[in-house]
GROMACS .gro file of C-alpha atoms in nm:
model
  186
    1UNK     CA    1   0.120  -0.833  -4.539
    2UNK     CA    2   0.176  -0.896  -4.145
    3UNK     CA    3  -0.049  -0.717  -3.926
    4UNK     CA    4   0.073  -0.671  -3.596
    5UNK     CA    5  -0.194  -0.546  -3.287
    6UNK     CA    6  -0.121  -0.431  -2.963
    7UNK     CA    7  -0.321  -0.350  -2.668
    8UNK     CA    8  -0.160  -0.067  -2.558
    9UNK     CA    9  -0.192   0.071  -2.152
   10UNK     CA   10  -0.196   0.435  -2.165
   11UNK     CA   11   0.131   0.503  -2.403
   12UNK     CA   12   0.158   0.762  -2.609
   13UNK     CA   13   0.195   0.794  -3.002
   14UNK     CA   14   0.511   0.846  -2.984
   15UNK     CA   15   0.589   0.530  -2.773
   16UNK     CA   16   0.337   0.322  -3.004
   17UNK     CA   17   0.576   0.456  -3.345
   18UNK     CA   18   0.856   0.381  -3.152
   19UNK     CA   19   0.721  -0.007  -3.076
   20UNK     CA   20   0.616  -0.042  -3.492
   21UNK     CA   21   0.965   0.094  -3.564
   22UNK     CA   22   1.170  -0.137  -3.328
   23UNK     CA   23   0.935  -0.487  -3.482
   24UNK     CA   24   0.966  -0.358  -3.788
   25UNK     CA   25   1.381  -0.335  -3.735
   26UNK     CA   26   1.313  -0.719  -3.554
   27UNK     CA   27   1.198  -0.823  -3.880
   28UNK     CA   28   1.489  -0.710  -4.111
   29UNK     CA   29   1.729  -0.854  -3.873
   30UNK     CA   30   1.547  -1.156  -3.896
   31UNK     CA   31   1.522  -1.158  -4.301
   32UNK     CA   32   1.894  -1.060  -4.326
   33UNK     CA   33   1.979  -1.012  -4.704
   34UNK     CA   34   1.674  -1.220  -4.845
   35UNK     CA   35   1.471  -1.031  -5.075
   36UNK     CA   36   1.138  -0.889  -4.954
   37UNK     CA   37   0.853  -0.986  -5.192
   38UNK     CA   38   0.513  -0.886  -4.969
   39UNK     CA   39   0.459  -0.562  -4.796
   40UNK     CA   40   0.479  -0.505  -4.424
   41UNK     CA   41   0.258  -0.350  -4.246
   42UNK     CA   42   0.275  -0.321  -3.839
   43UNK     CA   43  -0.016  -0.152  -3.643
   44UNK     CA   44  -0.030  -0.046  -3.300
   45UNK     CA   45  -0.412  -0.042  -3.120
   46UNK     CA   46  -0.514   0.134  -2.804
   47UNK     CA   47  -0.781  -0.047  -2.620
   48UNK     CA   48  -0.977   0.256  -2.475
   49UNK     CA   49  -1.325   0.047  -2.371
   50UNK     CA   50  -1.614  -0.175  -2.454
   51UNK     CA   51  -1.956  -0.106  -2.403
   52UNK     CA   52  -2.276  -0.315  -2.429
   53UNK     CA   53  -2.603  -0.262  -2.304
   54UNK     CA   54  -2.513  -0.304  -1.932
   55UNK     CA   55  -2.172  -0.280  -1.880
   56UNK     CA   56  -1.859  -0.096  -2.020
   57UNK     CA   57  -1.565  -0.260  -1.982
   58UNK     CA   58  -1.190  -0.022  -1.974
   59UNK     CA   59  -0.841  -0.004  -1.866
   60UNK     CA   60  -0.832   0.050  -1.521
   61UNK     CA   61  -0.657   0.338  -1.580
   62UNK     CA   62  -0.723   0.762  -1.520
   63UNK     CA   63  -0.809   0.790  -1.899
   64UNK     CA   64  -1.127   0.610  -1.855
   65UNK     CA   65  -1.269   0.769  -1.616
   66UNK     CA   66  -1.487   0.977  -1.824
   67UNK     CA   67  -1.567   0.702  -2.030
   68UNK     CA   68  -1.731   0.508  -1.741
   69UNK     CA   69  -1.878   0.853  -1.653
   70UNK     CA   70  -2.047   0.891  -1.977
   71UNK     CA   71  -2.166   0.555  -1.946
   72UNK     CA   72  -2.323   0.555  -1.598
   73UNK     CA   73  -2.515   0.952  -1.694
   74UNK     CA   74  -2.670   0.740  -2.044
   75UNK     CA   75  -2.806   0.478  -1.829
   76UNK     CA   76  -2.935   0.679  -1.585
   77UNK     CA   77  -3.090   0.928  -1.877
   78UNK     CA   78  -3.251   0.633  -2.059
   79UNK     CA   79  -3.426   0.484  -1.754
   80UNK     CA   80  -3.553   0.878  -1.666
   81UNK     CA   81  -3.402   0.797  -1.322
   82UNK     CA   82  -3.429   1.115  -1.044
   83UNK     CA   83  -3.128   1.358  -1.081
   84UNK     CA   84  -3.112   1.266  -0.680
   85UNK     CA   85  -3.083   0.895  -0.779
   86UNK     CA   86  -2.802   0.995  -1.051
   87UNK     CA   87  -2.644   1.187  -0.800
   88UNK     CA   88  -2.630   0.949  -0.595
   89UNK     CA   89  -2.490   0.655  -0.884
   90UNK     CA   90  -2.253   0.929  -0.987
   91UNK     CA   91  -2.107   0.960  -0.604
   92UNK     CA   92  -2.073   0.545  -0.616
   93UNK     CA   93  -1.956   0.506  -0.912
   94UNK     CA   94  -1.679   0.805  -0.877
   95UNK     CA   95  -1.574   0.653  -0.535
   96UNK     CA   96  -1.558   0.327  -0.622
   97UNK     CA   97  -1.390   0.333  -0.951
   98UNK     CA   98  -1.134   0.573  -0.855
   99UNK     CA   99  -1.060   0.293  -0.548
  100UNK     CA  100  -1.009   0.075  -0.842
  101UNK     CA  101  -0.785   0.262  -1.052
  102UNK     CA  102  -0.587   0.393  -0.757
  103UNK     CA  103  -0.522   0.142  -0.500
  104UNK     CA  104  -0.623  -0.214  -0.685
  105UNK     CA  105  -0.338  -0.251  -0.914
  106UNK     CA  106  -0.606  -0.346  -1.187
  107UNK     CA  107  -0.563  -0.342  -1.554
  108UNK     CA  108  -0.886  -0.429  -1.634
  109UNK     CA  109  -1.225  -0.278  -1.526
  110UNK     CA  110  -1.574  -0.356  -1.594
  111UNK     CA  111  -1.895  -0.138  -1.462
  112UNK     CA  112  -2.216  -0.269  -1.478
  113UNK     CA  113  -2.524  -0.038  -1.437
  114UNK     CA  114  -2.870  -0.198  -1.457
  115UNK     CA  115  -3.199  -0.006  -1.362
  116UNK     CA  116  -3.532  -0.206  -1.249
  117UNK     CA  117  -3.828  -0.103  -1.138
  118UNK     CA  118  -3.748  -0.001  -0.820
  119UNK     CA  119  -3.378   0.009  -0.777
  120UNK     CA  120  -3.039   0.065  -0.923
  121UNK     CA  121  -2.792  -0.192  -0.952
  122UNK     CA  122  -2.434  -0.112  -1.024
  123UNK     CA  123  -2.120  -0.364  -1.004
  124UNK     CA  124  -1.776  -0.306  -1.045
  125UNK     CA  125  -1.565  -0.587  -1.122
  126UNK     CA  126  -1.171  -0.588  -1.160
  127UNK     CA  127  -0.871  -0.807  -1.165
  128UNK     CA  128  -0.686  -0.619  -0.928
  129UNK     CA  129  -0.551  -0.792  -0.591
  130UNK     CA  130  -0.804  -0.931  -0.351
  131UNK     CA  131  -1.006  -0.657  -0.131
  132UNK     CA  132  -1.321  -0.656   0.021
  133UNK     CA  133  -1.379  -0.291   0.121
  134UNK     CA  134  -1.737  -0.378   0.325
  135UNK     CA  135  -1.526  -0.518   0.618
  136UNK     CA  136  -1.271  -0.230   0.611
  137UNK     CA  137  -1.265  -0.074   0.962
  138UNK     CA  138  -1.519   0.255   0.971
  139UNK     CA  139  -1.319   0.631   1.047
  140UNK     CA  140  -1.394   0.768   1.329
  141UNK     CA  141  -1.550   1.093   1.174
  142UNK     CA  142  -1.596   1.219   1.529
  143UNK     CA  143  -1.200   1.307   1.547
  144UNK     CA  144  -1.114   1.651   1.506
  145UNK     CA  145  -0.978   1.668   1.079
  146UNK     CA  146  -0.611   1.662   1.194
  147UNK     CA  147  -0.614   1.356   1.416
  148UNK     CA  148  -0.823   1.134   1.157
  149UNK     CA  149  -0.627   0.898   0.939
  150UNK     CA  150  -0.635   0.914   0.590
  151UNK     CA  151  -0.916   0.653   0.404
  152UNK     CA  152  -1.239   0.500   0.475
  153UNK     CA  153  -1.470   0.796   0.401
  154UNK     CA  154  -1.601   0.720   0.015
  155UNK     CA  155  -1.676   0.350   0.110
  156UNK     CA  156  -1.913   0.483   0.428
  157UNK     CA  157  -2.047   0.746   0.211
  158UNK     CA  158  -2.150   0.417  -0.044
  159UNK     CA  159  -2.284   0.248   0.232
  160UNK     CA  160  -2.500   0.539   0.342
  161UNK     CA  161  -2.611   0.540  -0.001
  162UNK     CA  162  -2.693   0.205  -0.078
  163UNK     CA  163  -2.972  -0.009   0.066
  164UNK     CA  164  -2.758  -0.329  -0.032
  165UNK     CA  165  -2.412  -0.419  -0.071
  166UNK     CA  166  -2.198  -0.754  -0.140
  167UNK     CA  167  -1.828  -0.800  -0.223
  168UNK     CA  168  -1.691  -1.172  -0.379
  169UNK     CA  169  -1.362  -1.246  -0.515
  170UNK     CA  170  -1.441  -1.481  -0.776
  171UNK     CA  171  -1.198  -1.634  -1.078
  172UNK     CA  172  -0.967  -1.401  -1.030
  173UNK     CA  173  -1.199  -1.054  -1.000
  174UNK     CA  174  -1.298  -0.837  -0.701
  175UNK     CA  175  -1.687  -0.816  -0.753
  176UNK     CA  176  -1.901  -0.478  -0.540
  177UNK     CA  177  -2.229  -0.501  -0.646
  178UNK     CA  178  -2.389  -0.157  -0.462
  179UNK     CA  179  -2.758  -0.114  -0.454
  180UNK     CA  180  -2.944   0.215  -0.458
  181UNK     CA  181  -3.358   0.195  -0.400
  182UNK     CA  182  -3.461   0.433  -0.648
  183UNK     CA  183  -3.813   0.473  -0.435
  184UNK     CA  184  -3.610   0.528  -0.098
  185UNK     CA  185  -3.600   0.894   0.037
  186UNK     CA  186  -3.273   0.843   0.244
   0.00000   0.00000   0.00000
């Protein structure tokens, strides 16, 4: 028996029948006219996400969006956090991660939510290209709506929100780690 696994990016069943059919026609041509004497069996796998404790880890793609979303409201539920301070995670945590899948060119994606006593702690690392979006130039929100350029607004909103914020790009991975005070009264 051969078992053949894929990690699949958002392709549909069709495309993932079409991909066992074509390895499965590879083989044949391969074997020619020698007789077959095991069965073959080719599988296709969709990696949707992983999830531990702390973190969920996806294709940075629009299909996991609820996924992470999920994620982020059963952290916040076990840890009995404020529905202002959920809010609030929810508004980070939408902004950021659609940043990611839309602009980064990431792949991969991996949100980290962690709740202590005092404060919220969420990171977002991908391997998308280089960007640090805490030195990205603020809008000037005092333009009238038709003379603003486009951008800028969800990363001020985050850093309204937070009480901490720090960008690295470390082996490869962009790395926001976005604080909220779960005490604070902003």
């Amino acid at each position: 028996e051969v078992r053949l696994r894929e990690s699949l990016n958002g392709i549909t069943e069709e495309t993932a029948k079409s991909r066992c059919r074509a390895v499965k026609s590879s083989l044949e041509g391969f074997v020619g006219d020698a007789e077959q004497f095991d069965d073959i069996t080719t599988l296709s796998v969709r990696f949707n996400s992983f999830q531990d404790d702390e973190s969920i880890i996806t294709q940075a793609d629009a299909g996991s969006t609820e996924r992470v979303w999920e994620f982020i409201n059963r952290q916040t539920k076990k840890a009995e956090l404020s529905s202002k301070i959920t809010n609030r995670a929810q508004i980070v945590v939408d902004e950021i991660y659609s940043n990611i899948q839309l602009y980064s060119g990431a792949t991969m994606a991996q949100v980290f939510c962690r709740v202590e006593s005092d404060r919220i702690i969420l990171t977002f690392k991908d391997d998308g290209i280089p960007y640090n979006p805490l030195i990205s130039q603020k809008p000037d929100v005092t333009l009238p709506l038709e003379d603003r350029e486009l951008g800028g607004l969800g990363i001020l909103m985050v850093k309204k929100m937070s009480s901490e914020l720090s960008y690295a790009y470390e082996d490869g991975y962009n790395v926001l780690t976005v604080t909220i005070k779960t005490d604070a009264q902003k």
